[in-house]
XYZ file of N, CA and C in Angstrom:
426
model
N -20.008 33.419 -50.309
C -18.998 32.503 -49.827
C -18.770 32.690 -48.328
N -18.748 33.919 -48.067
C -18.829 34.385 -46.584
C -20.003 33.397 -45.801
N -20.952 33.726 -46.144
C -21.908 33.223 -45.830
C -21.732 31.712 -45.104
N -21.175 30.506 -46.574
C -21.022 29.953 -45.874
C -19.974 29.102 -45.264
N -19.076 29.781 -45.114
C -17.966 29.606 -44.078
C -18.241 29.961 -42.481
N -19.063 31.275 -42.408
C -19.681 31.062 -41.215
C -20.950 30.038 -40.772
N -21.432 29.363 -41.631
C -22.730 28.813 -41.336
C -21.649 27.495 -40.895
N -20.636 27.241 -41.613
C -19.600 26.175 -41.448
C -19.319 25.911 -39.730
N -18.754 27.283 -39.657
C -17.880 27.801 -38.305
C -19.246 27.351 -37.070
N -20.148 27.930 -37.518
C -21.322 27.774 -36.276
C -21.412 26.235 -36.140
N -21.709 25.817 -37.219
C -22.045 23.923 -37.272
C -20.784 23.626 -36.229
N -19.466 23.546 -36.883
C -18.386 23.221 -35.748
C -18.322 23.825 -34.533
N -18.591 24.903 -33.849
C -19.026 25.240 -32.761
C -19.786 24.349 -32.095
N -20.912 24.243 -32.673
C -21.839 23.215 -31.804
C -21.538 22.181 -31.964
N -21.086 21.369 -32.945
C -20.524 20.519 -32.462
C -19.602 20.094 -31.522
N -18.607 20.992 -31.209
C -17.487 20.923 -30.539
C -18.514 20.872 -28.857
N -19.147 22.388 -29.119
C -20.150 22.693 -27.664
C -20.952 20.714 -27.062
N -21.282 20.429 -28.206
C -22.169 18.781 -27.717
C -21.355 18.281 -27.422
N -20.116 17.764 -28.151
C -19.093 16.301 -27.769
C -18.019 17.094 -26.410
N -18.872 18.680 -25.560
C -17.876 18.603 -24.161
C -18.920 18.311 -23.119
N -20.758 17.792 -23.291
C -21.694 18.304 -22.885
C -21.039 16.592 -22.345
N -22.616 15.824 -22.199
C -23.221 14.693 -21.171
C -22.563 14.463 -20.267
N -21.092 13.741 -19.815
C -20.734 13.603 -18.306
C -19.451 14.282 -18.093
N -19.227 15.460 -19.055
C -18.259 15.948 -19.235
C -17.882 16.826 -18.026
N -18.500 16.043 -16.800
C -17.686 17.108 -15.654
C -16.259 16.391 -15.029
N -15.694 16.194 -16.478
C -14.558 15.749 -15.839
C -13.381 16.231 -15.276
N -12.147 15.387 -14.955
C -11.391 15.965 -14.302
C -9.979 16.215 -15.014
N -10.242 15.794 -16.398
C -9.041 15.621 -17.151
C -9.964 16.143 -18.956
N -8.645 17.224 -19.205
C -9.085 17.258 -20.306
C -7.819 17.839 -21.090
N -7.474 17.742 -22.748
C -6.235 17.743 -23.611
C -5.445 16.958 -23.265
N -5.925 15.610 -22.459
C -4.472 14.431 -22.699
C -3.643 15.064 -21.452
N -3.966 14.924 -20.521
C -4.030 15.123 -19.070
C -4.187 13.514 -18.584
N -3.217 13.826 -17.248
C -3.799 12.224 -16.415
C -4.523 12.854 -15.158
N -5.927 11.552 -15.283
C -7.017 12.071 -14.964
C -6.600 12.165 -13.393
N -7.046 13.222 -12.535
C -7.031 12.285 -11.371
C -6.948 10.978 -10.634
N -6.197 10.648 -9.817
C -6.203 8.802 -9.349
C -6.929 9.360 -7.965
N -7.303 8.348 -7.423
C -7.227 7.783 -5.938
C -6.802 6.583 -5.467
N -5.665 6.563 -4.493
C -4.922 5.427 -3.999
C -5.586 5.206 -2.586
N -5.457 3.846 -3.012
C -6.437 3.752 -1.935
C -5.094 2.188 -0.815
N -4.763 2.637 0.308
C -4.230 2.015 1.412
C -5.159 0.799 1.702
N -4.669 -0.431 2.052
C -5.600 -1.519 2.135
C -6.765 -2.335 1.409
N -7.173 -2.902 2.267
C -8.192 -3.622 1.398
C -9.784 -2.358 1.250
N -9.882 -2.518 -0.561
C -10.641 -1.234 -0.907
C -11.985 -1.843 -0.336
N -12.844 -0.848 -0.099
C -14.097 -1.159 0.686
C -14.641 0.087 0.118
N -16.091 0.252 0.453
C -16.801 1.296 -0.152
C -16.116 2.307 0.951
N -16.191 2.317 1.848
C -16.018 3.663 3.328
C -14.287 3.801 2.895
N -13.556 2.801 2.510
C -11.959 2.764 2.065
C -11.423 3.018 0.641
N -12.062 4.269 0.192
C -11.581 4.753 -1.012
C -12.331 4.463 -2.401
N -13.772 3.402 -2.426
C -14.148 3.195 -3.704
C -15.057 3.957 -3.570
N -15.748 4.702 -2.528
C -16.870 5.489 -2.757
C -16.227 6.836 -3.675
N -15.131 7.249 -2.906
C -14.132 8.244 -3.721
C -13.897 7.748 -5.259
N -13.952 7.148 -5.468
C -13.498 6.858 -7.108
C -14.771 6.717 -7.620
N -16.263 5.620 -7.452
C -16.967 5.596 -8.135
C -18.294 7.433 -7.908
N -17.907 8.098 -7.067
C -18.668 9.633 -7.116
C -17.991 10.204 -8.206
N -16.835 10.124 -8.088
C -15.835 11.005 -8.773
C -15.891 10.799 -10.475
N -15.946 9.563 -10.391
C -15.911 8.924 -12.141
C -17.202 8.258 -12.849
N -18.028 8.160 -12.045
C -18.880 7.375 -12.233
C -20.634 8.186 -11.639
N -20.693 8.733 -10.710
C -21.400 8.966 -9.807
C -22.023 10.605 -10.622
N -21.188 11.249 -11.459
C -21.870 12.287 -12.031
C -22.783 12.108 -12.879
N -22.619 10.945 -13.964
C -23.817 10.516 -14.264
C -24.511 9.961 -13.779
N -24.554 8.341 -13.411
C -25.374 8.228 -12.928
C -25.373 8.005 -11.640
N -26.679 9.140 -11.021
C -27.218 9.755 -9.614
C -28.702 9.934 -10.065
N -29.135 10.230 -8.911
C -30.839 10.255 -8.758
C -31.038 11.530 -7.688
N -31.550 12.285 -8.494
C -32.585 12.508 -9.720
C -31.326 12.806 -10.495
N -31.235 12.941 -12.155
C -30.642 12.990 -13.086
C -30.018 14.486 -12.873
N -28.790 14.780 -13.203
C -28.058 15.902 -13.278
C -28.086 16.286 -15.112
N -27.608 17.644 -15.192
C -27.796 18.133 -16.720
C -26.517 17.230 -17.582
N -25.656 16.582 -16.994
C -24.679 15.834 -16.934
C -25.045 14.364 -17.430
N -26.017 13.515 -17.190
C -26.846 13.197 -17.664
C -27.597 12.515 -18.757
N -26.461 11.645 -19.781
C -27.745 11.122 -21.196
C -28.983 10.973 -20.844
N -28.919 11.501 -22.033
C -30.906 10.749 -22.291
C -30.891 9.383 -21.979
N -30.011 8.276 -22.435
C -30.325 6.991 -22.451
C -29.998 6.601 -20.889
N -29.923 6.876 -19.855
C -29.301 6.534 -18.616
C -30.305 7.435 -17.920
N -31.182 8.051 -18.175
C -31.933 8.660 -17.101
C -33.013 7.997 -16.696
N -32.925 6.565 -16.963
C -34.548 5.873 -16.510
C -33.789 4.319 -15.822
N -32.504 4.706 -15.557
C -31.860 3.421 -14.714
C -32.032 3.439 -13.355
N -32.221 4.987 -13.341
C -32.709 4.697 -11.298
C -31.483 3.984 -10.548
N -29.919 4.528 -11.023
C -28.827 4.151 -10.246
C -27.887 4.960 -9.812
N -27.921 5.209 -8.499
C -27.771 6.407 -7.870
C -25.705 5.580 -7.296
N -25.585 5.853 -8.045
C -23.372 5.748 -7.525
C -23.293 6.731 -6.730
N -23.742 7.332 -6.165
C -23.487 8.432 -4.790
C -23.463 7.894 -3.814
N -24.326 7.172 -3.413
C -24.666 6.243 -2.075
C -24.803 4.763 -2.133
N -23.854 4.152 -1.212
C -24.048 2.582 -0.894
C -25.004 1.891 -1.474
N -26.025 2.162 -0.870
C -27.560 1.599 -0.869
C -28.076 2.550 -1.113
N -29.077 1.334 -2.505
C -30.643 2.369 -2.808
C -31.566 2.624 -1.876
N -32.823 2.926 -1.366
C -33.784 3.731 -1.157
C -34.395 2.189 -0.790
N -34.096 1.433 -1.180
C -34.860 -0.067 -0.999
C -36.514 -0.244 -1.600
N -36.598 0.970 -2.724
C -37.600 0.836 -3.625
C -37.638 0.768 -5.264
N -37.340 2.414 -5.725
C -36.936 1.936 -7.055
C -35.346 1.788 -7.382
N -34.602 3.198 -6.389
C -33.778 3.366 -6.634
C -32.362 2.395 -6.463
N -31.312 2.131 -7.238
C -30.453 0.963 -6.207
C -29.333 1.384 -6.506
N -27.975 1.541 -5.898
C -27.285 1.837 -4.914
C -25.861 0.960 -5.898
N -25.087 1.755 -5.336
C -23.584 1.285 -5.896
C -23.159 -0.590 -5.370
N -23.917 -0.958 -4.589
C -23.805 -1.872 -4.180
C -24.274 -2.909 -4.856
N -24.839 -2.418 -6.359
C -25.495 -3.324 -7.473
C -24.331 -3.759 -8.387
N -23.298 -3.191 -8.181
C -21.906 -2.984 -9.383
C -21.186 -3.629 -9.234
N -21.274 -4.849 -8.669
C -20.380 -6.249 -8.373
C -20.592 -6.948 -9.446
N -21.878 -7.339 -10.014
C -21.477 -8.436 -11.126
C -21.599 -7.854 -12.327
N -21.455 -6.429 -12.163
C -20.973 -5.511 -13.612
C -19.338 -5.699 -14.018
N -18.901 -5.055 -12.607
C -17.661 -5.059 -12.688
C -16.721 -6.622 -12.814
N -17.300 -7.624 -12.449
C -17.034 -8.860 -12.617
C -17.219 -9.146 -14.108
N -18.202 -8.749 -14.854
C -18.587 -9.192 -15.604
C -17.859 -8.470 -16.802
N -17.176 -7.297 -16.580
C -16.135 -6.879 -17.577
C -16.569 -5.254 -18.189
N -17.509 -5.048 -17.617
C -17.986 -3.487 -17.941
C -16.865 -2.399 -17.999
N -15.559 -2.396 -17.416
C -14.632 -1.373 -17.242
C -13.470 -1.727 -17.970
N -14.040 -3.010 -18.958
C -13.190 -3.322 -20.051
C -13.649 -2.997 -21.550
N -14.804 -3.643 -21.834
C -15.358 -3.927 -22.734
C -16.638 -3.679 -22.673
N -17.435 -3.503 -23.747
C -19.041 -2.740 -23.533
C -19.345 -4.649 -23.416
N -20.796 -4.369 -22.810
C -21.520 -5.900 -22.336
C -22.686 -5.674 -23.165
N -22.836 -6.971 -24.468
C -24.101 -6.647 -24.781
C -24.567 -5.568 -25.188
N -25.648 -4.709 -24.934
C -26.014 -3.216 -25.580
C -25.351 -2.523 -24.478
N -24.907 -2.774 -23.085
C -24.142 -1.794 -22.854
C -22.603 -1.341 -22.777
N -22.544 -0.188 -23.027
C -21.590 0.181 -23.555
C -20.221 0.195 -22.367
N -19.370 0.176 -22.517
C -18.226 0.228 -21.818
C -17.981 1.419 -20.984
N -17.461 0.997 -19.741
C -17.757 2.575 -18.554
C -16.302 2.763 -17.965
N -15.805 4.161 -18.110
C -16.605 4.960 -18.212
C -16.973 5.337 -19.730
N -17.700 6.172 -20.130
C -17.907 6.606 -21.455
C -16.795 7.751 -21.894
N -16.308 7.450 -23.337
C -15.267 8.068 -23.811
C -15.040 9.572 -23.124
N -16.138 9.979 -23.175
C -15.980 11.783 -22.532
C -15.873 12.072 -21.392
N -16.281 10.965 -20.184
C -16.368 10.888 -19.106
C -14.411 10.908 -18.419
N -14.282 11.217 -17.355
C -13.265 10.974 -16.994
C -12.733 9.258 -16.975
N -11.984 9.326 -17.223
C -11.534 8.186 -17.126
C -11.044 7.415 -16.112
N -10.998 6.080 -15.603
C -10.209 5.492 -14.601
C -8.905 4.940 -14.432
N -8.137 5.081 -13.865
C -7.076 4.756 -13.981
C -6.935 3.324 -14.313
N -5.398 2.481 -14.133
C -5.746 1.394 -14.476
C -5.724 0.630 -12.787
N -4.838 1.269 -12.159
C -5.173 0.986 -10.495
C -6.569 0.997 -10.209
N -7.290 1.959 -10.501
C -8.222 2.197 -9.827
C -9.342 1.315 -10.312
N -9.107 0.541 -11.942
C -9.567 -0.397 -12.269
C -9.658 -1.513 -11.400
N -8.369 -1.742 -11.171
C -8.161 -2.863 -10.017
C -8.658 -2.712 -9.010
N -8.344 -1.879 -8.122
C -9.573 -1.758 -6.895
C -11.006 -2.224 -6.853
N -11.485 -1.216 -8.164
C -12.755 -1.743 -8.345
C -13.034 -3.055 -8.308
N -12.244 -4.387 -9.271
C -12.053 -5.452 -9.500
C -11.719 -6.462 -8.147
N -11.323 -6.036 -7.340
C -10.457 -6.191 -6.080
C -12.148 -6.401 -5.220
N -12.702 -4.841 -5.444
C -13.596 -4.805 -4.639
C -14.881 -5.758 -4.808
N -15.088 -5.935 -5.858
C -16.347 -6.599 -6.948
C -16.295 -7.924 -6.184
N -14.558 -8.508 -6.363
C -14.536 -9.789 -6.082
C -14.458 -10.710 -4.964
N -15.020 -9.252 -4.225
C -14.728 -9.783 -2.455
C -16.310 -9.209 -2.205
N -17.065 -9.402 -2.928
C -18.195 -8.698 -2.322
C -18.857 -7.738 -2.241
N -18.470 -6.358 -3.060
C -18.734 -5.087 -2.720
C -18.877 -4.356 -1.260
N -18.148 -4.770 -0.471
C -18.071 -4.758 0.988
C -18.095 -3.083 0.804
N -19.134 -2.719 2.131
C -18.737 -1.329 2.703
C -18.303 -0.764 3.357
N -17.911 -1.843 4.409
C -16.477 -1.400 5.145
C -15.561 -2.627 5.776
């Protein structure tokens, strides 16, 4: 019986160990409010959205892939760290205008799923707006 109550205990271990793993470098965890960034004026990438999409967005997906990382997102080649892609494979936060228009930070689109992902830090609902703010003026970078 010993036996398997520990074989039990290990299974829930790892489980617990997987569901803190893929973009779990977050900034909020036990029902915590996540970090914000307020952002003064009209949001622009150089005016506070680069700060929010590194922060919430940018740990997964970056180029080359961090251990942070799904499997299913490591062959998108979309680097949220920097403005602009590489102007070859890679492309650049500046692609996330007709995502964010299109309702991604509401609702999953199609097969993709809704962002951020449950484990991921979350966005505020301001900072939703910014984004939305920003999307709809262009993705301007400064």
């Amino acid at each position: 019986m010993r036996q398997a109550w520990r074989k039990w205990g290990v299974g829930i271990g790892l489980l617990l160990s997987l569901s803190m793993m893929g973009c779990s470098n977050a900034d909020t965890l036990g029902g915590e409010a996540p970090d914000e960034t307020v952002i003064t004026g009209t949001p622009t990438w150089n005016n506070g959205i680069s700060e929010i999409v590194q922060n919430k967005c940018g740990t997964c997906h970056v180029v080359p892939a961090t251990e942070y990382t799904p499997a299913s997102i490591r062959s998108y080649n979309l680097n949220l760290n920097v403005y602009a892609g590489d102007n070859s494979t890679v492309r650049g936060a500046d692609n996330l205008g007709s995502w964010i228009t299109g309702g991604i930070l509401e609702q999953p689109m199609g097969s993709i799923r809704q962002m951020p992902l449950d484990y991921a830090t979350p966005l505020t609902d301001r900072e939703i707006g910014y984004l939305q703010t920003w999307a709809a003026n262009g993705v301007p970078e400064s």
